[in-house]
XYZ file of C-alpha atoms in Angstrom:
513
model
C 81.236 91.814 79.057
C 79.447 93.784 81.891
C 75.664 94.740 82.321
C 74.955 97.813 84.401
C 71.482 97.734 85.622
C 70.510 101.090 87.430
C 67.532 100.889 89.608
C 65.819 103.003 92.202
C 66.512 102.388 96.064
C 64.027 99.904 97.149
C 62.779 99.165 93.516
C 59.414 97.254 93.669
C 58.535 97.958 97.337
C 55.514 100.232 98.147
C 55.864 103.741 96.665
C 54.219 105.574 99.617
C 53.438 104.426 103.217
C 51.735 106.563 105.778
C 51.961 109.586 103.253
C 55.767 109.207 103.206
C 57.707 108.331 99.932
C 59.553 104.674 100.224
C 60.386 103.623 96.954
C 63.265 105.751 95.698
C 63.883 107.146 99.274
C 66.355 106.355 102.085
C 63.099 105.010 103.994
C 63.500 101.898 101.832
C 66.619 100.870 103.649
C 65.012 101.017 107.170
C 61.704 98.975 108.048
C 59.110 100.019 105.054
C 56.292 98.341 106.768
C 55.861 97.580 110.664
C 53.192 97.141 113.401
C 51.464 94.358 111.269
C 49.246 93.162 114.383
C 48.111 96.497 115.414
C 47.777 98.244 111.966
C 45.616 96.512 109.294
C 46.438 99.102 106.511
C 50.010 98.232 106.816
C 49.052 94.429 106.383
C 47.080 95.022 103.485
C 50.102 97.031 101.885
C 52.176 93.967 102.544
C 49.826 91.621 100.795
C 49.413 93.853 97.635
C 53.296 93.927 97.602
C 53.670 90.286 97.869
C 50.872 90.070 95.158
C 52.729 92.414 93.070
C 55.248 89.641 92.376
C 52.344 87.380 90.696
C 53.354 84.016 92.283
C 50.589 82.336 90.792
C 52.710 82.475 87.380
C 55.790 81.017 89.475
C 54.325 78.416 91.403
C 51.824 75.684 90.857
C 48.671 74.767 93.097
C 51.264 72.834 95.203
C 53.633 75.496 95.776
C 56.443 74.159 93.826
C 58.517 76.228 91.270
C 57.052 75.908 87.824
C 59.041 73.600 85.668
C 59.298 76.079 82.678
C 60.659 78.608 85.391
C 63.192 76.290 86.752
C 64.374 75.164 83.613
C 65.410 78.524 82.621
C 68.473 78.347 85.384
C 71.696 77.053 83.993
C 72.799 73.314 85.047
C 76.330 72.434 86.779
C 78.986 74.611 86.451
C 77.100 77.505 84.767
C 75.253 78.036 88.125
C 76.438 80.990 89.803
C 77.032 79.104 93.169
C 78.805 76.476 91.377
C 80.660 78.137 89.325
C 84.717 77.144 90.087
C 85.496 80.944 90.464
C 82.959 81.130 93.200
C 84.969 78.435 95.257
C 88.395 80.022 94.205
C 90.267 77.261 96.238
C 89.185 74.796 93.500
C 91.428 76.574 90.867
C 94.222 77.986 93.371
C 97.776 76.998 92.250
C 100.931 77.524 94.302
C 103.005 80.196 93.272
C 106.229 79.303 91.986
C 108.821 81.107 94.360
C 112.363 81.670 94.083
C 114.569 80.609 97.063
C 114.191 83.786 99.371
C 117.704 82.845 100.758
C 119.259 84.028 97.485
C 118.190 87.486 98.514
C 119.866 87.641 101.780
C 121.767 90.285 103.626
C 125.270 89.186 104.340
C 125.679 90.013 108.003
C 129.037 89.118 109.296
C 128.263 90.605 113.064
C 125.180 91.861 114.301
C 124.818 95.567 113.477
C 127.667 95.326 110.667
C 125.387 96.422 107.943
C 122.826 98.698 107.191
C 119.785 97.801 104.689
C 116.444 98.879 103.738
C 114.358 95.987 104.647
C 111.344 96.342 102.276
C 113.754 97.369 99.457
C 115.601 93.783 99.870
C 111.835 92.305 100.020
C 110.930 94.267 96.890
C 113.575 92.345 94.900
C 112.186 89.078 95.959
C 108.648 90.086 95.173
C 109.709 91.086 91.783
C 111.079 87.744 90.700
C 107.908 86.219 92.387
C 105.987 88.287 90.018
C 108.125 87.718 87.021
C 107.435 83.873 87.632
C 103.720 84.428 87.942
C 103.208 86.759 84.956
C 102.336 84.002 82.239
C 100.211 82.127 84.558
C 98.391 85.568 85.510
C 98.366 84.317 89.360
C 99.463 87.198 91.138
C 98.672 91.215 91.560
C 100.046 93.638 93.883
C 97.622 96.133 95.123
C 98.732 99.372 96.816
C 97.149 103.091 97.128
C 100.094 104.566 95.009
C 102.709 103.444 97.556
C 104.779 100.779 95.681
C 107.790 102.824 95.125
C 107.430 104.790 98.428
C 107.546 101.388 100.246
C 110.486 100.348 98.444
C 108.773 97.956 95.881
C 109.534 99.698 92.809
C 111.776 96.731 91.579
C 108.739 95.253 90.652
C 108.136 97.582 87.931
C 110.980 95.922 86.094
C 108.684 93.089 85.205
C 105.191 94.528 85.597
C 103.622 97.684 84.975
C 100.660 99.409 86.551
C 97.304 98.324 85.295
C 95.692 101.244 83.552
C 93.204 101.255 80.447
C 92.930 104.982 79.947
C 95.110 107.109 77.676
C 98.833 106.644 78.374
C 100.898 109.611 77.700
C 104.684 109.907 77.204
C 105.128 111.192 80.679
C 103.336 108.397 82.299
C 105.528 105.815 84.273
C 105.199 101.929 83.549
C 101.496 102.116 82.645
C 100.121 99.257 81.113
C 96.749 97.683 80.062
C 98.031 94.518 81.402
C 99.921 95.920 84.348
C 99.982 93.626 87.183
C 100.491 96.065 89.716
C 96.977 97.830 90.679
C 97.630 101.453 92.043
C 94.711 103.745 93.057
C 94.974 106.325 95.928
C 91.993 104.523 97.626
C 92.698 101.951 100.030
C 89.117 100.482 100.160
C 89.243 100.062 96.392
C 92.385 98.188 96.784
C 91.158 95.973 99.340
C 87.787 95.452 97.385
C 90.023 94.109 94.322
C 92.252 92.103 96.535
C 89.362 90.120 98.201
C 87.842 89.527 94.803
C 91.181 88.335 93.186
C 91.544 85.761 96.097
C 88.177 84.602 96.276
C 88.574 83.594 92.785
C 91.403 81.569 93.016
C 94.485 83.878 92.864
C 97.267 85.427 94.963
C 97.886 88.931 96.074
C 99.688 91.220 98.058
C 98.513 94.617 99.636
C 101.349 97.104 100.737
C 100.064 100.154 102.327
C 101.238 102.999 104.813
C 100.606 101.704 108.077
C 98.522 104.717 109.655
C 96.022 104.581 106.585
C 95.307 100.798 106.420
C 92.781 101.623 109.038
C 90.321 102.858 106.156
C 89.558 99.225 105.403
C 89.052 98.365 108.770
C 85.440 96.975 108.535
C 86.471 95.336 105.030
C 88.969 93.346 106.878
C 86.475 92.442 109.446
C 84.381 90.986 107.028
C 87.140 88.862 105.266
C 88.288 87.526 108.574
C 84.860 86.463 109.468
C 84.205 84.917 105.900
C 87.285 83.084 106.347
C 86.165 81.758 109.753
C 82.936 80.707 108.450
C 84.256 79.067 105.501
C 86.790 76.760 107.153
C 83.521 75.132 108.900
C 82.168 74.385 105.670
C 83.895 71.210 103.987
C 83.235 71.821 100.252
C 84.775 75.398 100.725
C 88.638 74.913 99.457
C 91.164 76.882 101.003
C 92.121 80.241 99.271
C 95.459 82.180 99.356
C 95.878 84.194 102.272
C 95.286 87.898 102.413
C 98.738 89.514 103.058
C 99.435 92.874 104.014
C 102.960 94.647 104.329
C 102.436 97.956 106.599
C 105.521 100.050 105.853
C 106.446 103.761 106.303
C 105.530 103.005 109.929
C 104.779 105.437 113.086
C 108.313 105.602 114.120
C 109.735 106.585 110.678
C 107.013 109.071 109.976
C 109.033 111.867 111.454
C 108.813 113.939 108.017
C 105.087 113.463 107.464
C 104.127 113.966 111.006
C 101.318 113.224 113.531
C 98.649 112.679 110.996
C 100.970 109.537 109.805
C 101.587 108.242 112.912
C 99.397 105.210 113.979
C 100.413 101.685 114.584
C 96.673 100.718 115.745
C 95.830 98.461 113.016
C 97.627 95.367 114.629
C 95.324 96.004 117.813
C 92.296 95.809 115.600
C 93.505 92.838 113.802
C 94.119 90.588 116.920
C 90.140 90.849 117.785
C 89.731 88.324 115.230
C 89.811 84.549 115.542
C 92.942 83.366 116.548
C 93.046 80.480 113.716
C 92.859 83.459 111.119
C 95.022 86.040 112.072
C 98.911 86.505 112.030
C 101.008 89.451 113.067
C 104.650 89.428 112.410
C 107.027 92.140 113.182
C 110.681 91.081 111.726
C 113.447 92.839 113.181
C 115.384 93.225 109.975
C 115.555 92.366 106.171
C 116.513 88.737 106.419
C 113.773 87.876 108.690
C 111.450 89.838 106.266
C 112.397 87.575 103.754
C 112.014 84.563 105.709
C 108.166 85.638 106.562
C 107.262 86.762 103.237
C 108.084 83.451 101.915
C 105.894 81.869 104.362
C 103.050 84.098 104.000
C 102.906 83.418 100.085
C 102.956 79.851 100.734
C 100.224 80.125 103.358
C 96.305 79.524 102.990
C 93.217 81.009 104.752
C 94.976 83.381 106.948
C 95.009 87.183 107.183
C 98.748 87.985 107.527
C 99.992 91.312 108.710
C 103.552 92.201 108.263
C 104.844 95.493 109.787
C 108.439 96.269 108.403
C 110.425 99.590 108.309
C 111.881 101.010 104.611
C 114.620 103.179 106.090
C 118.032 102.294 106.354
C 118.500 100.452 109.468
C 121.298 97.982 111.077
C 120.923 94.290 110.352
C 120.941 91.856 113.146
C 120.768 88.179 111.686
C 122.558 86.067 109.269
C 119.946 84.051 107.124
C 120.555 80.926 109.099
C 119.827 82.911 112.324
C 116.796 84.752 110.763
C 115.100 81.504 109.484
C 115.366 79.801 113.035
C 114.103 82.929 114.766
C 111.069 83.268 112.590
C 110.268 79.505 112.685
C 110.374 79.815 116.464
C 108.592 83.117 116.633
C 110.386 84.327 119.600
C 113.958 83.762 120.750
C 116.674 84.796 123.266
C 119.348 86.733 121.370
C 122.433 85.222 123.182
C 124.754 87.339 121.564
C 123.117 90.519 123.389
C 122.593 88.813 126.676
C 124.988 88.432 129.713
C 122.883 85.891 131.800
C 124.368 82.734 130.478
C 124.374 79.899 133.039
C 122.043 81.849 135.387
C 119.005 83.828 136.110
C 118.757 87.272 134.513
C 118.370 90.279 136.719
C 116.493 91.898 134.005
C 114.579 90.890 131.119
C 114.516 93.397 127.929
C 112.041 92.283 125.485
C 111.564 93.990 122.176
C 109.205 93.567 119.103
C 109.588 95.702 115.953
C 112.627 96.777 114.195
C 113.020 100.435 115.861
C 112.148 98.959 119.327
C 114.787 96.216 118.636
C 117.333 99.045 117.927
C 116.772 101.133 120.927
C 116.701 98.013 123.104
C 119.867 96.767 121.861
C 121.380 100.526 122.134
C 120.325 100.438 126.070
C 121.975 97.139 126.558
C 125.107 98.377 125.137
C 124.748 101.276 127.838
C 124.131 98.875 130.574
C 127.119 96.503 129.659
C 129.453 99.798 129.797
C 127.889 101.116 132.910
C 126.724 98.151 135.082
C 128.800 95.128 133.656
C 127.766 93.216 136.662
C 123.780 93.017 135.748
C 122.681 90.030 134.159
C 120.457 91.217 131.336
C 118.320 88.823 129.136
C 117.399 90.112 125.572
C 114.444 88.440 124.002
C 113.091 89.439 120.423
C 109.267 88.730 119.579
C 108.668 88.425 115.813
C 105.342 86.500 116.024
C 103.244 88.920 118.214
C 100.848 86.099 118.972
C 103.535 84.131 120.951
C 102.817 86.353 123.877
C 99.191 85.421 124.148
C 97.825 82.430 126.232
C 97.819 79.013 124.712
C 94.037 78.871 125.552
C 93.642 81.714 123.090
C 95.768 81.130 120.263
C 97.437 78.160 118.547
C 101.069 79.851 118.024
C 101.259 80.818 121.736
C 104.155 79.737 124.173
C 103.095 77.132 126.532
C 103.059 78.384 130.096
C 106.204 76.618 131.162
C 108.032 77.832 127.908
C 106.916 81.671 128.584
C 108.085 81.334 132.250
C 111.306 79.979 131.405
C 112.065 82.965 128.722
C 110.452 85.889 130.782
C 110.897 84.153 134.281
C 108.464 84.026 137.231
C 109.397 87.094 139.147
C 112.316 89.322 137.448
C 111.241 92.782 136.128
C 110.522 92.821 132.177
C 111.033 95.958 130.179
C 109.522 95.722 127.004
C 109.937 97.785 124.162
C 106.697 97.478 121.575
C 106.130 98.790 118.062
C 102.503 99.594 118.775
C 100.513 100.800 121.567
C 101.756 99.642 124.929
C 98.315 98.121 126.290
C 98.088 95.517 123.511
C 101.000 93.588 125.124
C 99.276 94.073 128.360
C 96.401 92.651 126.755
C 98.003 89.493 125.284
C 99.891 88.925 128.443
C 97.464 89.543 131.385
C 97.264 85.708 132.055
C 100.837 85.152 132.141
C 102.427 84.313 135.519
C 104.711 87.261 135.409
C 102.623 89.738 134.183
C 103.006 91.883 137.196
C 106.214 92.538 136.754
C 105.805 93.802 132.988
C 106.558 97.385 132.062
C 106.057 98.246 128.616
C 107.137 101.232 126.334
C 105.532 101.860 123.115
C 103.623 104.446 121.078
C 101.459 106.886 123.493
C 100.006 109.244 120.782
C 102.929 111.789 121.007
C 104.120 112.779 117.563
C 105.126 115.566 115.206
C 107.559 116.400 112.494
C 110.719 115.960 113.936
C 113.852 113.919 113.787
C 113.535 110.010 114.182
C 115.240 109.591 117.492
C 113.106 112.313 118.917
C 110.218 110.221 117.861
C 111.203 107.593 120.130
C 112.118 110.126 123.094
C 108.609 111.779 122.756
C 107.030 108.361 123.645
C 109.796 107.120 126.113
C 110.708 104.203 123.992
C 114.360 105.440 123.537
C 117.646 103.886 124.919
C 117.956 106.275 127.759
C 114.359 105.990 128.875
C 114.989 102.108 128.801
C 118.063 102.434 130.860
C 116.014 104.350 133.479
C 113.444 101.723 133.644
C 116.078 99.249 134.280
C 117.614 101.371 137.237
C 114.102 101.857 138.478
C 112.760 98.206 138.704
C 116.007 96.339 139.275
C 115.952 96.310 143.088
C 119.327 95.764 143.769
C 120.692 98.571 141.673
C 119.469 101.432 143.986
C 121.876 104.090 144.962
C 124.626 102.337 142.744
C 122.758 103.417 139.594
C 122.385 106.847 140.614
C 124.924 108.458 138.394
C 123.961 106.545 135.741
C 120.263 107.567 135.896
C 121.604 111.361 136.016
C 123.986 110.858 132.879
C 120.941 109.631 130.824
C 118.817 112.301 131.856
C 121.486 114.658 130.922
C 121.469 112.843 127.696
C 117.790 113.517 127.124
C 118.364 117.190 127.738
C 121.316 117.321 125.340
C 119.307 115.935 122.806
C 116.649 118.090 122.747
C 119.128 121.041 122.735
C 120.849 119.432 119.676
C 117.951 118.688 117.509
C 116.812 122.285 118.129
C 119.963 123.705 117.234
C 121.191 121.498 114.070
C 117.726 119.882 113.192
C 119.089 116.365 113.275
C 119.770 113.652 115.841
C 123.131 113.748 118.023
C 126.154 111.876 115.805
C 126.247 109.497 118.746
C 122.862 108.329 117.964
C 122.702 108.440 114.051
C 126.183 106.592 114.141
C 125.796 104.090 116.777
C 126.418 100.299 116.010
C 126.347 97.194 118.120
C 129.849 96.555 119.690
C 131.807 94.665 117.057
C 129.636 95.842 114.164
C 131.454 98.960 113.107
C 130.625 99.609 109.646
């Protein structure tokens, strides 16, 4: 049952002040009365306003609430603030999770198989939901994007919640549905927050560009978590989990309006003990982190992962180790074993990882003497100073990975300045060069999206040539060759409307499908 009480705005305040209407007006949300020291008429109005509540009927001569009034309040857990649902962590039960390893993509060699990462994740989420249906512990929230983000398998076990008339043409609607879909990001966020605060679990999947709609709502939840962790009787609640898919680099069909990776910039403004940002490079890493996030408490977890077919790099065992570490040298892609590298190529995000590895392949073929170290960043906060975030690498470990004086070419999923912001205190920051999204987008081919933002393999090779001082004139022919490839790319997509076959069909050496 629900009671709906509709009242005028500012109900019971003075109806008029200085000849202007207050009650029922926008002015009641301002300061209805001011200048008390200088304006006796305002002071008189304030006194009349307070007297209108008849305090003599509520309090005795000592200012105490009258017993007959106090006795009207509920007792024990019937009190609103003491209701267990107002301290949802007291009711929270852990989800029964299947073993995520059972959903692994079999990878015999890096790049040997292609998969849609979020579709693989969706099968795992389906079975999590199936286990949780009887206990009513889990809901999924999305602005009509579950199927688009490749979570349609969930509908095998749970429908979309709907209490209106259901027509024969409707798809997976049910008054008992556990999937809450409405084309309103802020409605989904509000539902999810209420669900978590009352002791249940939830997951919000959304197009990356449009999660910005709930920026201020995320702010308030993160602030609430920060303060609630300082209150001893507040019990931990399930983390607020976001999957951001249909991301900036594969919105080539929808165009510029759908291309914005900036939510993670917004998220990292919040306290380090609250926020986590993960960019899995492939499906097995995505499975591992999904399991982790569903087990976590009192965090906001942001996962950014693509839904399009992409090469898979790591076995499940490798993925578990990589996600646990948060950042790793990919030795199978590196050529600096036993020595210092000439250059470090870092990458964070699925598409930047693909382009980095393709660049390394070119370098291996054309500059085989160059010692290259490839580092993949899965947990973005590993880059930040240990003075700022508990997940951060120590200064010693950061320097051992990225060196103290070698050039670093970093390919990033989002806006490049976020990496500079996170690493500005690091020793070798002066040699860090970041490629990422720089607000260049349109309706075009997938590879052209990265070319427009200088994140493609050819630009990355150019960056290496420009920043490794020992190359100099030796690499002039290669620099010219990759420049010509960029021209060839533009001509090809103009004529055929798709990417060059050598781009579409590229695989890591030995990973031919």
